[in-house]
mmCIF file of C-alpha atoms in Angstrom:
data_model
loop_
_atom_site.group_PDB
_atom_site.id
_atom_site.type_symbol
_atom_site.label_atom_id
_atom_site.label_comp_id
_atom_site.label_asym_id
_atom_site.label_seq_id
_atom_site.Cartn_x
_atom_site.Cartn_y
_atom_site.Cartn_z
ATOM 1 C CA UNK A 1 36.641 -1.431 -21.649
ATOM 2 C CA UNK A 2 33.044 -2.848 -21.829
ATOM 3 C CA UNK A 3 32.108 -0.237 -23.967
ATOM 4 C CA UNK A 4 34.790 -0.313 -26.539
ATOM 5 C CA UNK A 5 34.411 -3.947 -26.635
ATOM 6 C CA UNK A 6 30.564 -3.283 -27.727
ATOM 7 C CA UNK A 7 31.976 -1.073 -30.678
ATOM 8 C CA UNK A 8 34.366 -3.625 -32.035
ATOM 9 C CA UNK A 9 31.170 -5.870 -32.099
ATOM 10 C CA UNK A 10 29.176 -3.785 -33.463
ATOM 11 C CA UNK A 11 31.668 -2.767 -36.460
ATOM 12 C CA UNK A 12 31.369 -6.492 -37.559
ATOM 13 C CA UNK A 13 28.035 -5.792 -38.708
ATOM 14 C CA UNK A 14 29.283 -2.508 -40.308
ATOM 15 C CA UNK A 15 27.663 -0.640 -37.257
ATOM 16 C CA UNK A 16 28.441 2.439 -34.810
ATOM 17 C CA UNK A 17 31.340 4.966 -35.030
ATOM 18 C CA UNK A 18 34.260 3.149 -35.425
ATOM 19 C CA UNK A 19 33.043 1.353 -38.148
ATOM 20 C CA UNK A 20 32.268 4.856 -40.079
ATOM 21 C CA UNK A 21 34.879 6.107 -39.459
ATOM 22 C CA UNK A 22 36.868 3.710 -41.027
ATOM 23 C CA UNK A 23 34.851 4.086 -44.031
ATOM 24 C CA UNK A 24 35.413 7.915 -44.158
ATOM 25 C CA UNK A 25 38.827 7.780 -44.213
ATOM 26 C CA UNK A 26 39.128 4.702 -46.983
ATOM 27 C CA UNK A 27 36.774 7.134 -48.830
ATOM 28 C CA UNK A 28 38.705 10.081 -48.206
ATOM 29 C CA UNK A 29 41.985 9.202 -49.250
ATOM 30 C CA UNK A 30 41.471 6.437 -51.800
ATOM 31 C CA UNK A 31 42.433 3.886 -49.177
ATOM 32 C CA UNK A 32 45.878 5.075 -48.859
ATOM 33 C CA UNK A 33 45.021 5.514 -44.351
ATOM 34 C CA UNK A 34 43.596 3.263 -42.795
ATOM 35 C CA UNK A 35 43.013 1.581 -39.333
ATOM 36 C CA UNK A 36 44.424 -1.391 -38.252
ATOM 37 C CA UNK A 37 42.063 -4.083 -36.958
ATOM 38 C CA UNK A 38 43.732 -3.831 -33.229
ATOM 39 C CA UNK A 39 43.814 -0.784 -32.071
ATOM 40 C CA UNK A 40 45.828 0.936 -29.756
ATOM 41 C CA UNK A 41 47.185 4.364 -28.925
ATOM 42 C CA UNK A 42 50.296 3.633 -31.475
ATOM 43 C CA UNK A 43 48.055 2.600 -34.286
ATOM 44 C CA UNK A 44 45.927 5.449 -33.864
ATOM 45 C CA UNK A 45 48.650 7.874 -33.877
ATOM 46 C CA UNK A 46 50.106 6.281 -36.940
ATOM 47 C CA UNK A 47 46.975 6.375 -38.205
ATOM 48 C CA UNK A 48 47.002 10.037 -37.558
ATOM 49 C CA UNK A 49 50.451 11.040 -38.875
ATOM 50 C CA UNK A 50 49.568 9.193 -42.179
ATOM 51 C CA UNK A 51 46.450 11.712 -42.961
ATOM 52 C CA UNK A 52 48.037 14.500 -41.955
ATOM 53 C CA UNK A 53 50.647 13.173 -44.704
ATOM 54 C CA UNK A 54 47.896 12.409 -47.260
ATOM 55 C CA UNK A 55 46.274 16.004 -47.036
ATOM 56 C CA UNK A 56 48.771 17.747 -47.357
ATOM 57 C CA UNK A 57 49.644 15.855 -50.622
ATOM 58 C CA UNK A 58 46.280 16.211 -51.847
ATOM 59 C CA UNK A 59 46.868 20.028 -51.205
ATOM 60 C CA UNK A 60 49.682 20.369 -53.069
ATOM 61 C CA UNK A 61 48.540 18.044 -56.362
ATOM 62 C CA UNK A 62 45.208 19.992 -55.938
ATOM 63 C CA UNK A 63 46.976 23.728 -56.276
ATOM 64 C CA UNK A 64 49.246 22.033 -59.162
ATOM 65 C CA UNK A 65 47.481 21.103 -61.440
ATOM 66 C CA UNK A 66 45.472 24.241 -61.136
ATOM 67 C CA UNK A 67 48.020 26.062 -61.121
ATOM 68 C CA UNK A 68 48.619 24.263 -64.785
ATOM 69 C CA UNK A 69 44.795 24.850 -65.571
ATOM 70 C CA UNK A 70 45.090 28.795 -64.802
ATOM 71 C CA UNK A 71 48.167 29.024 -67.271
ATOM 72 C CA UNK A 72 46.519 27.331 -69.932
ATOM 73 C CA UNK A 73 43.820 29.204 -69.769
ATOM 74 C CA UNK A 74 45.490 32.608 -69.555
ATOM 75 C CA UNK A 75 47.044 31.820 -72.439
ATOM 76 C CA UNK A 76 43.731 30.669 -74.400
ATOM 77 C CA UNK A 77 42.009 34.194 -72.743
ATOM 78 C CA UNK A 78 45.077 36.598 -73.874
ATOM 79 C CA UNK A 79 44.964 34.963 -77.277
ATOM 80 C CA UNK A 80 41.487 36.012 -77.569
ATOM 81 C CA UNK A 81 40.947 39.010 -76.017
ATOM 82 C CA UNK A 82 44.628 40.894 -75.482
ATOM 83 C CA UNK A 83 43.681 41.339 -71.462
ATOM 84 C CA UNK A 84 45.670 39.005 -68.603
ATOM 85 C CA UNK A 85 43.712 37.140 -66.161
ATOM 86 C CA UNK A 86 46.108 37.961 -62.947
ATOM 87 C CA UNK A 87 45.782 41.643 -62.716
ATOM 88 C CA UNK A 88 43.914 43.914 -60.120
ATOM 89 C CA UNK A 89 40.591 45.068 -62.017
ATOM 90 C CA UNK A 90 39.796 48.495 -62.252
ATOM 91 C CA UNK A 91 37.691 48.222 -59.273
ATOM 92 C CA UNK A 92 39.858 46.841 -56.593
ATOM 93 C CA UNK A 93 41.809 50.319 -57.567
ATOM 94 C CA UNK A 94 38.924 53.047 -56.221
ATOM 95 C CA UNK A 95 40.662 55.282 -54.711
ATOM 96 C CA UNK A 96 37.722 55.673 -51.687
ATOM 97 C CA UNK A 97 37.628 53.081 -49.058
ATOM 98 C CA UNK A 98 34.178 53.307 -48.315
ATOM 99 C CA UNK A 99 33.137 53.647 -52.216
ATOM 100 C CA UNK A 100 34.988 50.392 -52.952
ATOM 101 C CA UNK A 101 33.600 48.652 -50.395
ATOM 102 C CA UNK A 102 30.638 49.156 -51.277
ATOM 103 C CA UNK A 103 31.100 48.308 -55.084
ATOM 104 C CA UNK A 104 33.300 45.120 -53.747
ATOM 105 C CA UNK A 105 30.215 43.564 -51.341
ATOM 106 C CA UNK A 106 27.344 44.175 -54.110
ATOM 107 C CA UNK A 107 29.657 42.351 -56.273
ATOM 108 C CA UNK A 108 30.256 39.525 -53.942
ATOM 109 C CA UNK A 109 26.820 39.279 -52.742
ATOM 110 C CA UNK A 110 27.491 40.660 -49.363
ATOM 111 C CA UNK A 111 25.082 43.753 -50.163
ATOM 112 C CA UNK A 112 21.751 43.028 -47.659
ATOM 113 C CA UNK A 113 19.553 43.139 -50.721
ATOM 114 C CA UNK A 114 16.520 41.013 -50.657
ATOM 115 C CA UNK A 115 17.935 38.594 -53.453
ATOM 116 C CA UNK A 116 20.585 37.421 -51.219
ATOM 117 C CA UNK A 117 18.936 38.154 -47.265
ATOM 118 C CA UNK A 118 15.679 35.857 -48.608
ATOM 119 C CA UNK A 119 17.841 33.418 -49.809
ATOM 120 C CA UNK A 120 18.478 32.001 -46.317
ATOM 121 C CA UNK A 121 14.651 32.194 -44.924
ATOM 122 C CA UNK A 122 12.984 28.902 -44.076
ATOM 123 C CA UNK A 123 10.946 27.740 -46.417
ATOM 124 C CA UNK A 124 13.558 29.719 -48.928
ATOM 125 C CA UNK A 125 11.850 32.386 -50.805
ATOM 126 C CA UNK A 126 11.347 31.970 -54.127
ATOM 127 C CA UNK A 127 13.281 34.628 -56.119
ATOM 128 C CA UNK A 128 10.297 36.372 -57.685
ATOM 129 C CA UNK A 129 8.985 37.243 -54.427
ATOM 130 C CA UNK A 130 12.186 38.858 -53.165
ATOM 131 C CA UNK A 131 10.776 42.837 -53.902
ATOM 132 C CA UNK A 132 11.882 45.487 -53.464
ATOM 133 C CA UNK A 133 11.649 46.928 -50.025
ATOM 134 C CA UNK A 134 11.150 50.608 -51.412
ATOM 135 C CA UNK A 135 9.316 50.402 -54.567
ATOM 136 C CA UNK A 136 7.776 46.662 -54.654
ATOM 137 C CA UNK A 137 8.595 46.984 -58.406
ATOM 138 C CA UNK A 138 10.844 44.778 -59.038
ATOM 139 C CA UNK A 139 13.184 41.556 -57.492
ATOM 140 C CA UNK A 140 15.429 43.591 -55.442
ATOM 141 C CA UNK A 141 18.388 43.084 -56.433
ATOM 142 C CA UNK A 142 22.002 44.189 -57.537
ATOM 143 C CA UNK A 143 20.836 46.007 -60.785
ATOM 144 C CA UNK A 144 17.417 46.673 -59.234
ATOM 145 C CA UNK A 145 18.694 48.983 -56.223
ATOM 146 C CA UNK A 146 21.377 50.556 -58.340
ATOM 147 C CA UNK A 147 19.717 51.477 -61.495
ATOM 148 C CA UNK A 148 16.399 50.963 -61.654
ATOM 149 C CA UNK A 149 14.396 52.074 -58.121
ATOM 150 C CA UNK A 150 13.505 55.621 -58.345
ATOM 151 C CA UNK A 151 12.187 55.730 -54.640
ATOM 152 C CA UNK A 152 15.008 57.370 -52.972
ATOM 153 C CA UNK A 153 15.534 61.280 -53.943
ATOM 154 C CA UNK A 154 19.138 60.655 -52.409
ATOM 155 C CA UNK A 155 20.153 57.812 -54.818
ATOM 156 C CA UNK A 156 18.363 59.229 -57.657
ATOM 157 C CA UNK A 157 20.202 62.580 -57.390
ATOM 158 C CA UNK A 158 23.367 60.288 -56.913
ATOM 159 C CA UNK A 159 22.126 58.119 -60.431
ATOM 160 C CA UNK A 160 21.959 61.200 -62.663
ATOM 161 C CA UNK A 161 24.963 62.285 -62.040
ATOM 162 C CA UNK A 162 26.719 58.946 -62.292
ATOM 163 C CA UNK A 163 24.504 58.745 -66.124
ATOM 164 C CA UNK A 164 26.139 62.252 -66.835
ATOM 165 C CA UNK A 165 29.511 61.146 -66.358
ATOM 166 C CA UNK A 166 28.736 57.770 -68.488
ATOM 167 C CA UNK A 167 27.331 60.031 -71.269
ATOM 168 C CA UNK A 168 30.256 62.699 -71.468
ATOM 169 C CA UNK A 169 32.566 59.330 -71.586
ATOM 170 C CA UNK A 170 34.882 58.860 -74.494
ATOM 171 C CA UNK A 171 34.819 55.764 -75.636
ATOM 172 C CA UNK A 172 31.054 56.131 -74.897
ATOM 173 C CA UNK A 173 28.921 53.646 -73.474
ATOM 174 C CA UNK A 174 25.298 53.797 -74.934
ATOM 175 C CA UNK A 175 22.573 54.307 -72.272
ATOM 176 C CA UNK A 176 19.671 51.410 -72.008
ATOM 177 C CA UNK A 177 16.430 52.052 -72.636
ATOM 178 C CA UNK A 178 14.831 52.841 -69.077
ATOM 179 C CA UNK A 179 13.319 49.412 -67.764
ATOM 180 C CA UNK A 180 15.487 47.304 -69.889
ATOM 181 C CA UNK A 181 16.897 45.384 -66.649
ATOM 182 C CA UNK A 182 19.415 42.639 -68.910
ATOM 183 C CA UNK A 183 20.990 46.038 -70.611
ATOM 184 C CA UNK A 184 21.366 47.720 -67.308
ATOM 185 C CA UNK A 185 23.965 44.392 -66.006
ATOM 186 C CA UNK A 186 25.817 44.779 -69.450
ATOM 187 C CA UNK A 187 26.489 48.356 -68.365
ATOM 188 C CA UNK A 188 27.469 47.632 -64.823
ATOM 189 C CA UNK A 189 29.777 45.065 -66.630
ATOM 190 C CA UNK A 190 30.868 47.507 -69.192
ATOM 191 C CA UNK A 191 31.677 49.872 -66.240
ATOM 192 C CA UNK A 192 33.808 47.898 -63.742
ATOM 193 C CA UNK A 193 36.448 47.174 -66.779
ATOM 194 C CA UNK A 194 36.827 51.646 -67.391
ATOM 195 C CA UNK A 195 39.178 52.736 -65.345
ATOM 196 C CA UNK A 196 38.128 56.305 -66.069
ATOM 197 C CA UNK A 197 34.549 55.616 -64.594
ATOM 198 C CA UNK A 198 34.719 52.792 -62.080
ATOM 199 C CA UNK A 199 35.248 55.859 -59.454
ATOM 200 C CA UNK A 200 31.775 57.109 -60.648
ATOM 201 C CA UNK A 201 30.192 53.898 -60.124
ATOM 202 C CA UNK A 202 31.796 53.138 -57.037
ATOM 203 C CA UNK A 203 30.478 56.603 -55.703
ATOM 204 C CA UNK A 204 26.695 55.013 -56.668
ATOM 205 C CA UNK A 205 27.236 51.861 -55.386
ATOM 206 C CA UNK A 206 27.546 53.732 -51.910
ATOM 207 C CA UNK A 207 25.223 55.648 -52.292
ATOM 208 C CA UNK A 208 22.739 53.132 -53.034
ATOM 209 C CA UNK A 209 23.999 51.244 -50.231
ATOM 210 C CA UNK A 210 23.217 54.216 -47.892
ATOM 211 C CA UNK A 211 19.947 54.002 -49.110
ATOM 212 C CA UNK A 212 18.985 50.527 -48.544
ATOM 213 C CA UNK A 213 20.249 50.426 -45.104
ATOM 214 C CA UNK A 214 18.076 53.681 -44.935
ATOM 215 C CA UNK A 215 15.012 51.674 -45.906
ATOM 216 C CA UNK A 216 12.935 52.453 -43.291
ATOM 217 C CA UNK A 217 13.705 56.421 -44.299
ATOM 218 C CA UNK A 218 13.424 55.996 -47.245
ATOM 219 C CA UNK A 219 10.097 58.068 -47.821
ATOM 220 C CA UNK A 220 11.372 61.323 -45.913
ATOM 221 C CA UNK A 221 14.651 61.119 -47.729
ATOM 222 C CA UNK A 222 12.963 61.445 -51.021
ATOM 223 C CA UNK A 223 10.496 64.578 -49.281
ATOM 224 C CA UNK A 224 13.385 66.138 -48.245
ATOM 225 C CA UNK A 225 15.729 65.692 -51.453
ATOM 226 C CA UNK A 226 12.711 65.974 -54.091
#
């Protein structure tokens, strides 16, 4: 008792727990909850039953009006470019498990690559420092470890027949020139929307994957493949 008395004094003076936490939840739900100035187990339970109320309103106006936001802008993107927004890309459709995994995670950042792993060290690496772990070439990173790192006999074998299948394509896709890094992303862009290739690239993606996780072997692999 003693002790609770000491936190209604001190949230007087705008001090202690109570006193934020009545601030949080004015802030939180545009003062629509609040708690009463006596408190008691009732009052706190009301309290309770009136957020729980409040969030789940929130919820629902939230996934409204984006709901309305989404529509409009399907409309605006159809308009413009024939293609719907809710669809399954090509992608999401590769018919390996393991290949489109593979494709899925470098796409959502959940690859290993340097880019992303150095993100988290303390004090954060800058990004121009993040090499390559194989070639020190380059920032190793999405377009980096697919394209561009010749280190690996494996993924290189792997690359030149993915670049055979892209050139024998119909409608073709021009080839970058070799170090052109911005060209290389268009074409990884260019890719994921052909159904007819997306298989091919998915193959490379795990391949390259195998690779990287392979770092450490990465010199025998390329004695053995070269």
């Amino acid at each position: 008792m003693l002790a609770w008395t000491e936190c209604l004094q001190m949230e007087g003076g705008s001090k202690g727990w109570l006193a934020h936490l009545r601030t949080g939840l004015h802030r939180t739900t545009a003062g629509a909850v609040s708690l009463p100035r006596v408190i008691t187990p009732e009052s706190v339970q009301t309290a309770l039953t009136s957020l729980q109320a409040n969030m789940e309103t929130a919820i629902r106006m939230d996934l409204l009006c984006n709901k309305v936001e989404i529509l409009c802008f399907r409309e605006l993107w159809a308009a413009s470019t024939g293609k719907p927004v809710l669809k399954l890309r090509p992608y999401l459709r590769v018919r390996c498990h393991n290949h489109r995994v593979a494709l899925t995670r470098f796409l959502c950042g959940g690859h290993g690559l340097e880019v992303e792993t150095r993100l988290f060290d303390t004090p954060r690496v800058p990004r121009e420092q993040r090499r390559c772990r194989a070639c020190n070439d380059d920032i190793e990173d999405v377009t980096h470890a697919i394209f561009l790192c010749k280190r690996s006999g494996t993924l290189n074998g792997a690359r030149e027949r993915f670049l055979a299948n892209i050139a024998s394509a119909t409608p073709r896709i021009p080839l970058p020139p070799s170090q052109d890094k911005d060209a290389w992303t268009s074409l990884l862009v260019s890719v994921l929307e052909r159904a007819d290739l997306v298989d091919d690239l998915a193959r490379l993606a795990w391949a390259t994957s195998v690779a990287f996780k392979s770092i450490d072997n990465m010199d025998l692999m390329s004695d053995c493949e070269d």
